[in-house]
Amino acid sequence: MKISFISLFPEMFNGFINSSIIKRSVKNNIVEFEIINFRDFSKDKHHKVDDYQYGGGSGMVLMLQPIVDCINSIKTENSLVILMTPKGKVYNQRIAEEISKNYNHLIIISGHYEGFDERIKNYIDIEISIGDYILTGGELPSMIIADSIIRLMDGVISKDSLISESFNDYLLDYPVYTKPFDFNGHKVPDVLLSGNHKEIQSYRLNERIKITKLNRPDLYKKYIKFKKGE
């Protein structure tokens, strides 16, 4: 897979690409990155990319010409063009899985200021938000999207690990423990040392249900429907 990050601050992606599992994925030729500053496509003599908004209002708006020319310079028939914006569809694991299975080139656009001219919708495929809060720019959300998709690709993480993760059946993950057994009086649940795999599985499922019901009642409702086959 190839991932193209489009941003006004390309240096923000260096740590992401050169660390941990992502770095190993690049080394193993599973994923390829390119980082493009769309300011380089501005036809303004000062490389200006923003201007005041029509109708008045605070904040500057990113102009279409630089970003559209940038998109067109790298887009192919199998590219998915993603715009990171608080106005977008809220991202989840299902979207990550769908994208990882159906595309081999992602173009992920990071916005700034008051965002892009609304007409950018004519040049993108999907608007994505990572939650109900505002950040200073789209770079961090862009990296979150990329990370969640890359880890689903063959050869990045073991399939057993992926199967047991949160959200696969609308439940959050179960608690995990390691040594020591007793830390300042806080002990590992006895069932995990019992060697009874059936009881351990039952304990973990019950914990997943309890945690999901407490922290994510929205997911718990989906889990109930999932269990009923709705």
Short mmCIF file of C-alpha atoms in Angstrom, two decimals:
data_model
loop_
_atom_site.label_atom_id
_atom_site.label_comp_id
_atom_site.label_asym_id
_atom_site.label_seq_id
_atom_site.Cartn_x
_atom_site.Cartn_y
_atom_site.Cartn_z
CA MET A 1 0.00 0.00 0.00
CA LYS A 2 1.06 3.55 -0.70
CA ILE A 3 0.03 6.38 1.61
CA SER A 4 0.39 10.00 0.52
CA PHE A 5 0.18 12.59 3.29
CA ILE A 6 -0.71 16.09 2.08
CA SER A 7 0.06 18.79 4.62
CA LEU A 8 1.44 22.27 5.23
CA PHE A 9 3.69 20.81 7.93
CA PRO A 10 5.32 17.67 6.44
CA GLU A 11 7.98 17.51 9.16
CA MET A 12 5.33 16.37 11.63
CA PHE A 13 5.21 12.92 9.99
CA ASN A 14 8.90 12.06 10.37
CA GLY A 15 8.65 10.49 13.82
CA PHE A 16 5.61 8.45 12.84
CA ILE A 17 7.22 6.95 9.74
CA ASN A 18 10.55 6.22 11.42
CA SER A 19 9.35 4.49 14.58
CA SER A 20 8.16 1.12 15.83
CA ILE A 21 5.89 -1.11 13.74
CA ILE A 22 5.41 1.52 11.04
CA LYS A 23 9.16 1.73 10.43
CA ARG A 24 9.33 -2.06 10.19
CA SER A 25 6.44 -2.09 7.71
CA VAL A 26 8.34 0.30 5.47
CA LYS A 27 11.51 -1.77 5.75
CA ASN A 28 9.56 -4.92 4.80
CA ASN A 29 8.02 -3.17 1.76
CA ILE A 30 4.49 -3.54 3.11
CA VAL A 31 3.79 0.17 2.96
CA GLU A 32 5.30 3.13 1.14
CA PHE A 33 4.94 6.76 2.16
CA GLU A 34 5.18 10.09 0.42
CA ILE A 35 4.75 13.42 2.18
CA ILE A 36 3.78 16.45 0.12
CA ASN A 37 3.54 20.11 1.09
CA PHE A 38 0.69 21.47 -0.99
CA ARG A 39 2.11 24.97 -0.60
CA ASP A 40 4.58 23.89 -3.30
CA PHE A 41 1.65 23.84 -5.75
CA SER A 42 0.54 27.41 -5.10
CA LYS A 43 0.68 29.64 -8.18
CA ASP A 44 0.84 32.76 -6.02
CA LYS A 45 4.24 34.44 -6.19
CA HIS A 46 4.42 34.32 -2.39
CA HIS A 47 3.16 30.70 -2.28
CA LYS A 48 0.02 31.83 -0.48
CA VAL A 49 -2.49 29.04 0.24
CA ASP A 50 -5.22 30.80 2.23
CA ASP A 51 -7.45 33.87 2.06
CA TYR A 52 -10.33 35.61 3.82
CA GLN A 53 -13.72 33.92 3.68
CA TYR A 54 -16.66 35.19 1.66
CA GLY A 55 -19.45 36.52 3.86
CA GLY A 56 -17.06 37.56 6.61
CA GLY A 57 -16.01 35.66 9.70
CA SER A 58 -12.89 34.94 11.70
CA GLY A 59 -10.10 32.76 10.43
CA MET A 60 -8.55 32.11 7.05
CA VAL A 61 -9.78 29.55 4.53
CA LEU A 62 -7.50 27.26 2.50
CA MET A 63 -7.85 27.90 -1.21
CA LEU A 64 -8.69 25.24 -3.78
CA GLN A 65 -6.03 25.69 -6.46
CA PRO A 66 -2.98 24.45 -4.51
CA ILE A 67 -4.69 21.44 -2.95
CA VAL A 68 -6.57 20.37 -6.10
CA ASP A 69 -3.42 20.57 -8.22
CA CYS A 70 -1.61 18.55 -5.56
CA ILE A 71 -4.30 15.84 -5.50
CA ASN A 72 -4.40 15.62 -9.29
CA SER A 73 -0.63 15.20 -9.48
CA ILE A 74 -0.69 11.91 -7.52
CA LYS A 75 -4.20 10.50 -7.84
CA THR A 76 -4.73 7.18 -9.66
CA GLU A 77 -7.80 5.08 -10.46
CA ASN A 78 -7.41 3.13 -7.21
CA SER A 79 -6.72 6.09 -4.92
CA LEU A 80 -8.97 6.92 -2.01
CA VAL A 81 -8.83 10.64 -1.21
CA ILE A 82 -9.52 11.29 2.48
CA LEU A 83 -10.03 14.74 4.00
CA MET A 84 -9.52 14.98 7.75
CA THR A 85 -12.14 17.35 9.16
CA PRO A 86 -14.26 17.68 12.34
CA LYS A 87 -17.28 17.78 10.00
CA GLY A 88 -16.57 14.31 8.66
CA LYS A 89 -17.91 10.83 9.37
CA VAL A 90 -16.67 9.57 12.74
CA TYR A 91 -13.94 6.99 12.19
CA ASN A 92 -14.14 3.46 13.58
CA GLN A 93 -12.65 0.00 13.17
CA ARG A 94 -15.20 -1.01 10.52
CA ILE A 95 -14.10 1.86 8.27
CA ALA A 96 -10.44 0.93 8.82
CA GLU A 97 -11.13 -2.66 7.77
CA GLU A 98 -13.07 -1.61 4.67
CA ILE A 99 -10.33 0.74 3.51
CA SER A 100 -7.53 -1.78 4.14
CA LYS A 101 -9.30 -4.38 1.99
CA ASN A 102 -10.32 -2.22 -0.95
CA TYR A 103 -7.57 0.32 -1.68
CA ASN A 104 -3.84 0.27 -2.35
CA HIS A 105 -3.31 4.05 -2.41
CA LEU A 106 -4.53 6.47 0.23
CA ILE A 107 -4.28 10.23 -0.13
CA ILE A 108 -4.83 11.75 3.32
CA ILE A 109 -5.26 15.52 3.50
CA SER A 110 -4.54 17.55 6.64
CA GLY A 111 -6.36 20.85 6.99
CA HIS A 112 -5.59 23.94 9.07
CA TYR A 113 -7.09 27.31 10.03
CA GLU A 114 -10.84 27.36 9.24
CA GLY A 115 -10.43 24.44 6.86
CA PHE A 116 -10.68 24.18 3.09
CA ASP A 117 -13.01 25.94 0.72
CA GLU A 118 -16.21 23.85 0.79
CA ARG A 119 -15.89 23.06 -2.91
CA ILE A 120 -13.05 20.67 -2.10
CA LYS A 121 -15.83 18.08 -1.72
CA ASN A 122 -15.80 17.78 -5.50
CA TYR A 123 -12.23 16.44 -5.39
CA ILE A 124 -12.27 14.02 -2.44
CA ASP A 125 -13.93 10.68 -1.72
CA ILE A 126 -14.64 10.81 2.00
CA GLU A 127 -14.50 13.23 4.94
CA ILE A 128 -13.35 11.65 8.21
CA SER A 129 -13.33 12.87 11.81
CA ILE A 130 -11.62 11.07 14.70
CA GLY A 131 -14.00 12.43 17.33
CA ASP A 132 -15.99 15.28 18.77
CA TYR A 133 -13.15 17.66 19.57
CA ILE A 134 -11.01 20.21 17.73
CA LEU A 135 -7.26 19.99 17.07
CA THR A 136 -4.88 22.59 15.66
CA GLY A 137 -4.52 20.64 12.42
CA GLY A 138 -5.19 17.39 10.63
CA GLU A 139 -1.73 15.86 10.89
CA LEU A 140 -2.30 13.83 14.06
CA PRO A 141 -5.66 12.49 12.81
CA SER A 142 -4.00 11.60 9.49
CA MET A 143 -1.41 9.51 11.30
CA ILE A 144 -4.09 7.82 13.39
CA ILE A 145 -5.95 6.79 10.24
CA ALA A 146 -2.77 5.48 8.64
CA ASP A 147 -1.69 3.55 11.74
CA SER A 148 -5.06 1.83 12.17
CA ILE A 149 -5.08 0.70 8.52
CA ILE A 150 -1.44 -0.39 8.26
CA ARG A 151 -1.71 -2.71 11.26
CA LEU A 152 -4.49 -4.63 9.46
CA MET A 153 -2.28 -5.47 6.50
CA ASP A 154 -0.75 -8.92 6.08
CA GLY A 155 2.65 -9.26 7.70
CA VAL A 156 2.37 -6.30 10.06
CA ILE A 157 0.76 -7.90 13.14
CA SER A 158 -0.07 -11.56 13.75
CA LYS A 159 -3.59 -12.60 12.76
CA ASP A 160 -4.22 -14.07 16.22
CA SER A 161 -3.56 -10.67 17.79
CA LEU A 162 -5.95 -8.94 15.39
CA ILE A 163 -8.75 -11.44 16.04
CA SER A 164 -8.62 -10.94 19.82
CA GLU A 165 -8.60 -7.13 19.73
CA SER A 166 -11.30 -4.70 20.78
CA PHE A 167 -14.20 -3.83 18.47
CA ASN A 168 -14.19 -7.04 16.41
CA ASP A 169 -17.51 -8.00 18.00
CA TYR A 170 -18.40 -4.55 19.39
CA LEU A 171 -16.78 -5.34 22.76
CA LEU A 172 -13.77 -3.66 24.31
CA ASP A 173 -10.75 -5.78 25.21
CA TYR A 174 -10.41 -7.72 28.46
CA PRO A 175 -7.94 -6.72 31.25
CA VAL A 176 -4.42 -8.16 31.00
CA TYR A 177 -1.87 -8.81 33.75
CA THR A 178 1.80 -9.79 34.11
CA LYS A 179 4.33 -10.34 36.93
CA PRO A 180 4.38 -9.83 39.85
CA PHE A 181 1.25 -11.65 41.03
CA ASP A 182 0.91 -9.28 44.00
CA PHE A 183 1.85 -5.60 43.60
CA ASN A 184 1.27 -3.54 46.76
CA GLY A 185 -1.69 -5.74 47.64
CA HIS A 186 -3.23 -5.60 44.16
CA LYS A 187 -3.39 -9.20 43.01
CA VAL A 188 -3.93 -10.89 39.67
CA PRO A 189 -7.36 -12.62 39.53
CA ASP A 190 -6.96 -16.25 40.62
CA VAL A 191 -8.83 -17.58 37.59
CA LEU A 192 -5.98 -16.50 35.31
CA LEU A 193 -3.60 -18.81 37.18
CA SER A 194 -6.02 -21.73 37.33
CA GLY A 195 -4.97 -23.32 34.05
CA ASN A 196 -8.66 -23.88 33.23
CA HIS A 197 -8.94 -22.39 29.75
CA LYS A 198 -12.72 -22.60 29.64
CA GLU A 199 -13.05 -20.63 32.88
CA ILE A 200 -10.45 -18.11 31.69
CA GLN A 201 -12.34 -17.54 28.43
CA SER A 202 -15.60 -17.11 30.34
CA TYR A 203 -13.97 -14.65 32.76
CA ARG A 204 -12.50 -12.61 29.93
CA LEU A 205 -15.79 -12.45 28.03
CA ASN A 206 -17.64 -11.32 31.15
CA GLU A 207 -15.01 -8.65 31.77
CA ARG A 208 -15.31 -7.41 28.18
CA ILE A 209 -19.07 -7.14 28.51
CA LYS A 210 -18.79 -5.35 31.87
CA ILE A 211 -16.17 -2.86 30.64
CA THR A 212 -18.05 -2.13 27.42
CA LYS A 213 -21.35 -1.62 29.22
CA LEU A 214 -19.68 0.80 31.65
CA ASN A 215 -17.44 2.81 29.29
CA ARG A 216 -19.14 2.50 25.91
CA PRO A 217 -22.91 1.97 26.26
CA ASP A 218 -23.26 2.81 22.56
CA LEU A 219 -21.07 -0.18 21.64
CA TYR A 220 -22.84 -2.39 24.17
CA LYS A 221 -26.15 -1.77 22.39
CA LYS A 222 -24.53 -2.80 19.11
CA TYR A 223 -23.15 -5.92 20.78
CA ILE A 224 -26.62 -6.94 21.98
CA LYS A 225 -27.99 -6.53 18.44
CA PHE A 226 -25.00 -8.43 17.07
CA LYS A 227 -25.69 -11.33 19.46
CA LYS A 228 -29.35 -11.40 18.43
CA GLY A 229 -28.32 -11.50 14.77
CA GLU A 230 -30.03 -8.23 13.93
#
